[in-house]
Amino acid sequence: MYINEYGNPNNPKLILLAPMMISGANLYDLMSPYLKGDYFIIAPDQGGHGKAGAYISADDEYRQLKSYLTDKDYKDIKLVYGASLGVAVAWRLFWDSDFNLERAWFDGVALNKSSKMAEVLVCNLFRKRKKQLDKTHVEASKSLVDWYGYDFAKMMTKNFERITLSDIDAICHACCTYDMKPLSKEHQAKLHLEYGEKDFDLKLSRKSFAKYMPDVKVVIRKGYPHCGYMAAHTREYVEEIEDFTNR
């Protein structure tokens, strides 16, 4: 993990944890133009992305983030945002009583104790796409263009070039394995949870909603794929996040 910092540390702290194929710096560049308030933004490059090293595990990524936050004495966190892969780390912060976390926004997460079949399928798909990219070196993957549009796909494809097969194995495991336990009413009140209607992670997570977080109103973006609303309507998406943050 490589920690990117933006703004004045005395301002309210937002932690932005990006999905796979988007670095922390990329996520900051996407979101920051639409934030109206003054914040101190922590946007880590997770393993396999940006300036970070290899992706070993979600536990290892969180160990690095927690060490950084503890060393800096950043105990009060206004919001942790996580999308897809980013939620693997954000989930650990969400449960960590060493921090005073006000709110959490999670997008496109497979909330399941173990989705081994999904892990194998997704891992094989990413490995296949990685090997294809290493041969073709296209500027933007066609499948990503179909889902997210050309500019977004170009950014993701560039990031995918540096992700290794070993990174893919560890990332897919992190995305498909969660320590699930019932959320208290206090925890549920802090949480915004959403999915694209076409998101496979929604299918994996549905049983967990009633079992672990019955009071959370899950937002489902009609017609959108995994993290698709964020890509298609970044301005509106960030405005919603900021409104939620400052309630």
CSV table of C-alpha atoms in Angstrom, one decimal, residues 16-238:
chain,number,residue,atom,x,y,z
A,16,LEU,CA,-11.2,6.6,-0.2
A,17,LEU,CA,-10.5,2.9,-1.1
A,18,ALA,CA,-10.8,2.2,-4.8
A,19,PRO,CA,-12.0,-0.8,-6.7
A,20,MET,CA,-9.7,-3.1,-8.6
A,21,MET,CA,-8.0,-1.4,-11.6
A,22,ILE,CA,-8.3,2.1,-10.1
A,23,SER,CA,-5.5,3.5,-8.0
A,24,GLY,CA,-6.1,5.7,-5.0
A,25,ALA,CA,-4.7,8.7,-6.9
A,26,ASN,CA,-7.1,7.9,-9.8
A,27,LEU,CA,-10.1,7.8,-7.4
A,28,TYR,CA,-9.1,11.1,-5.9
A,29,ASP,CA,-8.8,12.7,-9.4
A,30,LEU,CA,-12.3,11.4,-10.2
A,31,MET,CA,-14.0,12.5,-7.1
A,32,SER,CA,-12.3,15.6,-5.8
A,33,PRO,CA,-13.6,18.0,-8.4
A,34,TYR,CA,-17.1,17.5,-7.2
A,35,LEU,CA,-16.5,17.8,-3.4
A,36,LYS,CA,-17.8,21.1,-2.1
A,37,GLY,CA,-16.3,21.0,1.4
A,38,ASP,CA,-12.8,21.1,2.7
A,39,TYR,CA,-11.5,17.7,3.7
A,40,PHE,CA,-8.3,15.9,4.4
A,41,ILE,CA,-8.4,13.0,1.9
A,42,ILE,CA,-6.5,9.7,2.3
A,43,ALA,CA,-6.6,7.7,-0.9
A,44,PRO,CA,-4.3,4.7,-0.7
A,45,ASP,CA,-2.9,2.9,-3.7
A,46,GLN,CA,-3.7,-0.7,-2.8
A,47,GLY,CA,-1.3,-3.5,-3.7
A,48,GLY,CA,-0.9,-4.1,-7.4
A,49,HIS,CA,-1.9,-0.4,-8.1
A,50,GLY,CA,-0.2,2.9,-8.5
A,51,LYS,CA,2.9,3.2,-6.4
A,52,ALA,CA,2.2,0.2,-4.2
A,53,GLY,CA,3.9,-3.1,-4.1
A,54,ALA,CA,2.2,-6.5,-4.5
A,55,TYR,CA,-1.2,-7.3,-3.2
A,56,ILE,CA,-0.7,-9.9,-0.5
A,57,SER,CA,-4.0,-10.0,1.3
A,58,ALA,CA,-6.7,-7.7,2.7
A,59,ASP,CA,-5.3,-8.2,6.2
A,60,ASP,CA,-1.9,-7.1,5.0
A,61,GLU,CA,-3.4,-4.0,3.3
A,62,TYR,CA,-5.3,-3.1,6.4
A,63,ARG,CA,-2.3,-3.6,8.6
A,64,GLN,CA,-0.5,-1.0,6.6
A,65,LEU,CA,-3.4,1.4,6.6
A,66,LYS,CA,-3.9,1.0,10.4
A,67,SER,CA,-0.2,1.5,11.1
A,68,TYR,CA,-0.3,4.7,9.1
A,69,LEU,CA,-3.4,6.1,10.8
A,70,THR,CA,-2.1,5.1,14.2
A,71,ASP,CA,1.3,6.6,13.7
A,72,LYS,CA,-0.3,9.9,12.5
A,73,ASP,CA,-2.8,9.8,15.3
A,74,TYR,CA,-5.7,10.0,12.9
A,75,LYS,CA,-8.3,8.4,15.1
A,76,ASP,CA,-11.3,10.5,14.0
A,77,ILE,CA,-12.5,9.5,10.6
A,78,LYS,CA,-15.5,11.3,9.0
A,79,LEU,CA,-16.1,8.7,6.3
A,80,VAL,CA,-14.5,5.6,4.9
A,81,TYR,CA,-15.5,5.0,1.3
A,82,GLY,CA,-14.9,1.6,-0.3
A,83,ALA,CA,-15.9,0.2,-3.7
A,84,SER,CA,-15.5,-3.5,-4.6
A,85,LEU,CA,-11.9,-4.4,-3.7
A,86,GLY,CA,-11.7,-1.3,-1.5
A,87,VAL,CA,-14.4,-2.6,0.8
A,88,ALA,CA,-12.2,-5.5,1.9
A,89,VAL,CA,-10.0,-3.0,3.7
A,90,ALA,CA,-12.8,-0.6,4.5
A,91,TRP,CA,-14.8,-3.4,6.2
A,92,ARG,CA,-11.9,-4.0,8.6
A,93,LEU,CA,-11.7,-0.3,9.5
A,94,PHE,CA,-15.5,-0.3,9.9
A,95,TRP,CA,-15.2,-2.9,12.7
A,96,ASP,CA,-12.1,-1.5,14.4
A,97,SER,CA,-13.0,0.1,17.7
A,98,ASP,CA,-9.6,1.8,17.9
A,99,PHE,CA,-11.0,4.5,15.5
A,100,ASN,CA,-13.9,6.8,15.8
A,101,LEU,CA,-15.6,6.3,12.4
A,102,GLU,CA,-18.7,8.4,11.7
A,103,ARG,CA,-19.9,6.9,8.4
A,104,ALA,CA,-19.2,4.3,5.8
A,105,TRP,CA,-20.2,4.0,2.1
A,106,PHE,CA,-19.8,0.6,0.5
A,107,ASP,CA,-20.4,0.0,-3.2
A,108,GLY,CA,-20.4,-3.4,-5.0
A,109,VAL,CA,-19.2,-5.8,-2.2
A,110,ALA,CA,-19.8,-9.5,-1.9
A,111,LEU,CA,-20.9,-9.8,1.7
A,112,ASN,CA,-20.5,-13.5,2.1
A,113,LYS,CA,-18.4,-15.5,4.5
A,114,SER,CA,-16.9,-17.4,1.6
A,115,SER,CA,-17.9,-17.4,-2.1
A,116,LYS,CA,-15.4,-20.1,-3.2
A,117,MET,CA,-17.1,-20.8,-6.5
A,118,ALA,CA,-17.4,-17.1,-7.4
A,119,GLU,CA,-13.8,-16.7,-6.4
A,120,VAL,CA,-12.6,-19.4,-8.8
A,121,LEU,CA,-14.8,-18.1,-11.6
A,122,VAL,CA,-13.7,-14.5,-11.2
A,123,CYS,CA,-10.1,-15.4,-10.8
A,124,ASN,CA,-10.1,-17.4,-13.9
A,125,LEU,CA,-11.8,-14.6,-15.9
A,126,PHE,CA,-9.3,-12.0,-14.7
A,127,ARG,CA,-6.3,-14.3,-15.4
A,128,LYS,CA,-7.6,-14.9,-19.0
A,129,ARG,CA,-8.2,-11.2,-19.6
A,130,LYS,CA,-4.7,-10.4,-18.2
A,131,LYS,CA,-3.0,-12.9,-20.5
A,132,GLN,CA,-5.0,-11.4,-23.5
A,133,LEU,CA,-4.0,-7.9,-22.5
A,134,ASP,CA,-0.3,-8.9,-22.3
A,135,LYS,CA,-0.6,-10.1,-25.9
A,136,THR,CA,-2.7,-7.3,-27.4
A,137,HIS,CA,-1.7,-4.2,-25.4
A,138,VAL,CA,-5.0,-2.5,-26.3
A,139,GLU,CA,-5.5,1.0,-25.0
A,140,ALA,CA,-8.9,0.1,-23.6
A,141,SER,CA,-10.4,-3.3,-23.0
A,142,LYS,CA,-13.6,-3.7,-25.1
A,143,SER,CA,-15.5,-5.4,-22.2
A,144,LEU,CA,-14.6,-2.5,-19.9
A,145,VAL,CA,-15.6,0.0,-22.6
A,146,ASP,CA,-19.0,-1.7,-22.9
A,147,TRP,CA,-19.5,-1.5,-19.1
A,148,TYR,CA,-17.9,1.9,-18.2
A,149,GLY,CA,-17.3,4.0,-21.3
A,150,TYR,CA,-14.1,4.6,-23.1
A,151,ASP,CA,-12.3,7.0,-20.8
A,152,PHE,CA,-13.0,5.0,-17.7
A,153,ALA,CA,-12.0,1.8,-19.4
A,154,LYS,CA,-8.8,3.3,-20.6
A,155,MET,CA,-7.8,4.2,-17.0
A,156,MET,CA,-8.7,0.7,-15.8
A,157,THR,CA,-6.9,-1.0,-18.6
A,158,LYS,CA,-3.7,1.0,-17.9
A,159,ASN,CA,-3.9,-0.1,-14.2
A,160,PHE,CA,-4.5,-3.7,-15.2
A,161,GLU,CA,-1.2,-3.8,-17.1
A,162,ARG,CA,0.8,-3.7,-13.9
A,163,ILE,CA,-1.4,-6.2,-11.9
A,164,THR,CA,0.3,-9.6,-11.8
A,165,LEU,CA,-1.3,-13.0,-11.8
A,166,SER,CA,-0.3,-13.4,-8.2
A,167,ASP,CA,-2.0,-10.1,-7.4
A,168,ILE,CA,-5.2,-11.3,-9.1
A,169,ASP,CA,-5.3,-14.5,-7.0
A,170,ALA,CA,-5.0,-12.5,-3.8
A,171,ILE,CA,-7.4,-9.8,-4.9
A,172,CYS,CA,-10.1,-12.3,-5.9
A,173,HIS,CA,-9.8,-14.1,-2.5
A,174,ALA,CA,-10.1,-10.7,-0.7
A,175,CYS,CA,-13.2,-9.8,-2.7
A,176,CYS,CA,-14.9,-13.1,-2.0
A,177,THR,CA,-14.2,-13.7,1.7
A,178,TYR,CA,-15.7,-11.6,4.5
A,179,ASP,CA,-15.9,-12.0,8.3
A,180,MET,CA,-19.6,-11.7,8.6
A,181,LYS,CA,-21.3,-10.9,11.9
A,182,PRO,CA,-24.5,-9.1,12.9
A,183,LEU,CA,-24.2,-5.3,12.8
A,184,SER,CA,-25.5,-3.4,15.8
A,185,LYS,CA,-28.1,-0.7,15.3
A,186,GLU,CA,-25.3,1.8,15.8
A,187,HIS,CA,-23.2,0.2,13.0
A,188,GLN,CA,-26.1,0.0,10.7
A,189,ALA,CA,-26.9,3.7,11.2
A,190,LYS,CA,-23.4,4.5,9.9
A,191,LEU,CA,-23.7,2.5,6.7
A,192,HIS,CA,-24.7,3.2,3.2
A,193,LEU,CA,-24.7,0.1,1.0
A,194,GLU,CA,-25.3,-0.1,-2.7
A,195,TYR,CA,-25.1,-2.2,-5.9
A,196,GLY,CA,-25.8,-2.0,-9.6
A,197,GLU,CA,-28.8,-3.9,-10.5
A,198,LYS,CA,-26.7,-6.2,-12.8
A,199,ASP,CA,-23.9,-6.6,-10.2
A,200,PHE,CA,-23.1,-10.3,-9.5
A,201,ASP,CA,-22.1,-9.3,-6.0
A,202,LEU,CA,-25.7,-8.4,-5.3
A,203,LYS,CA,-26.7,-12.0,-5.8
A,204,LEU,CA,-24.0,-13.2,-3.5
A,205,SER,CA,-25.0,-10.7,-0.8
A,206,ARG,CA,-28.8,-10.8,-0.7
A,207,LYS,CA,-29.0,-13.4,2.1
A,208,SER,CA,-26.7,-11.3,4.3
A,209,PHE,CA,-28.9,-8.2,4.3
A,210,ALA,CA,-31.7,-9.6,6.5
A,211,LYS,CA,-29.3,-11.8,8.6
A,212,TYR,CA,-26.7,-9.3,9.4
A,213,MET,CA,-28.0,-5.8,8.7
A,214,PRO,CA,-31.8,-5.7,8.6
A,215,ASP,CA,-32.1,-2.0,9.2
A,216,VAL,CA,-29.8,-1.0,6.3
A,217,LYS,CA,-31.8,0.2,3.3
A,218,VAL,CA,-29.8,-1.2,0.4
A,219,VAL,CA,-29.7,1.1,-2.7
A,220,ILE,CA,-29.9,-0.7,-6.0
A,221,ARG,CA,-29.0,1.3,-9.1
A,222,LYS,CA,-31.4,0.2,-11.8
A,223,GLY,CA,-29.8,-0.9,-15.0
A,224,TYR,CA,-26.2,-0.5,-13.9
A,225,PRO,CA,-23.4,-3.1,-13.7
A,226,HIS,CA,-20.8,-3.5,-10.9
A,227,CYS,CA,-19.8,0.1,-9.8
A,228,GLY,CA,-21.4,1.3,-13.0
A,229,TYR,CA,-23.3,4.2,-11.5
A,230,MET,CA,-20.1,5.7,-10.1
A,231,ALA,CA,-18.6,5.7,-13.6
A,232,ALA,CA,-21.6,7.0,-15.4
A,233,HIS,CA,-22.7,9.7,-13.0
A,234,THR,CA,-19.6,10.6,-11.0
A,235,ARG,CA,-20.8,14.2,-10.1
A,236,GLU,CA,-24.2,13.0,-8.8
A,237,TYR,CA,-22.6,10.1,-7.0
A,238,VAL,CA,-20.0,12.3,-5.2
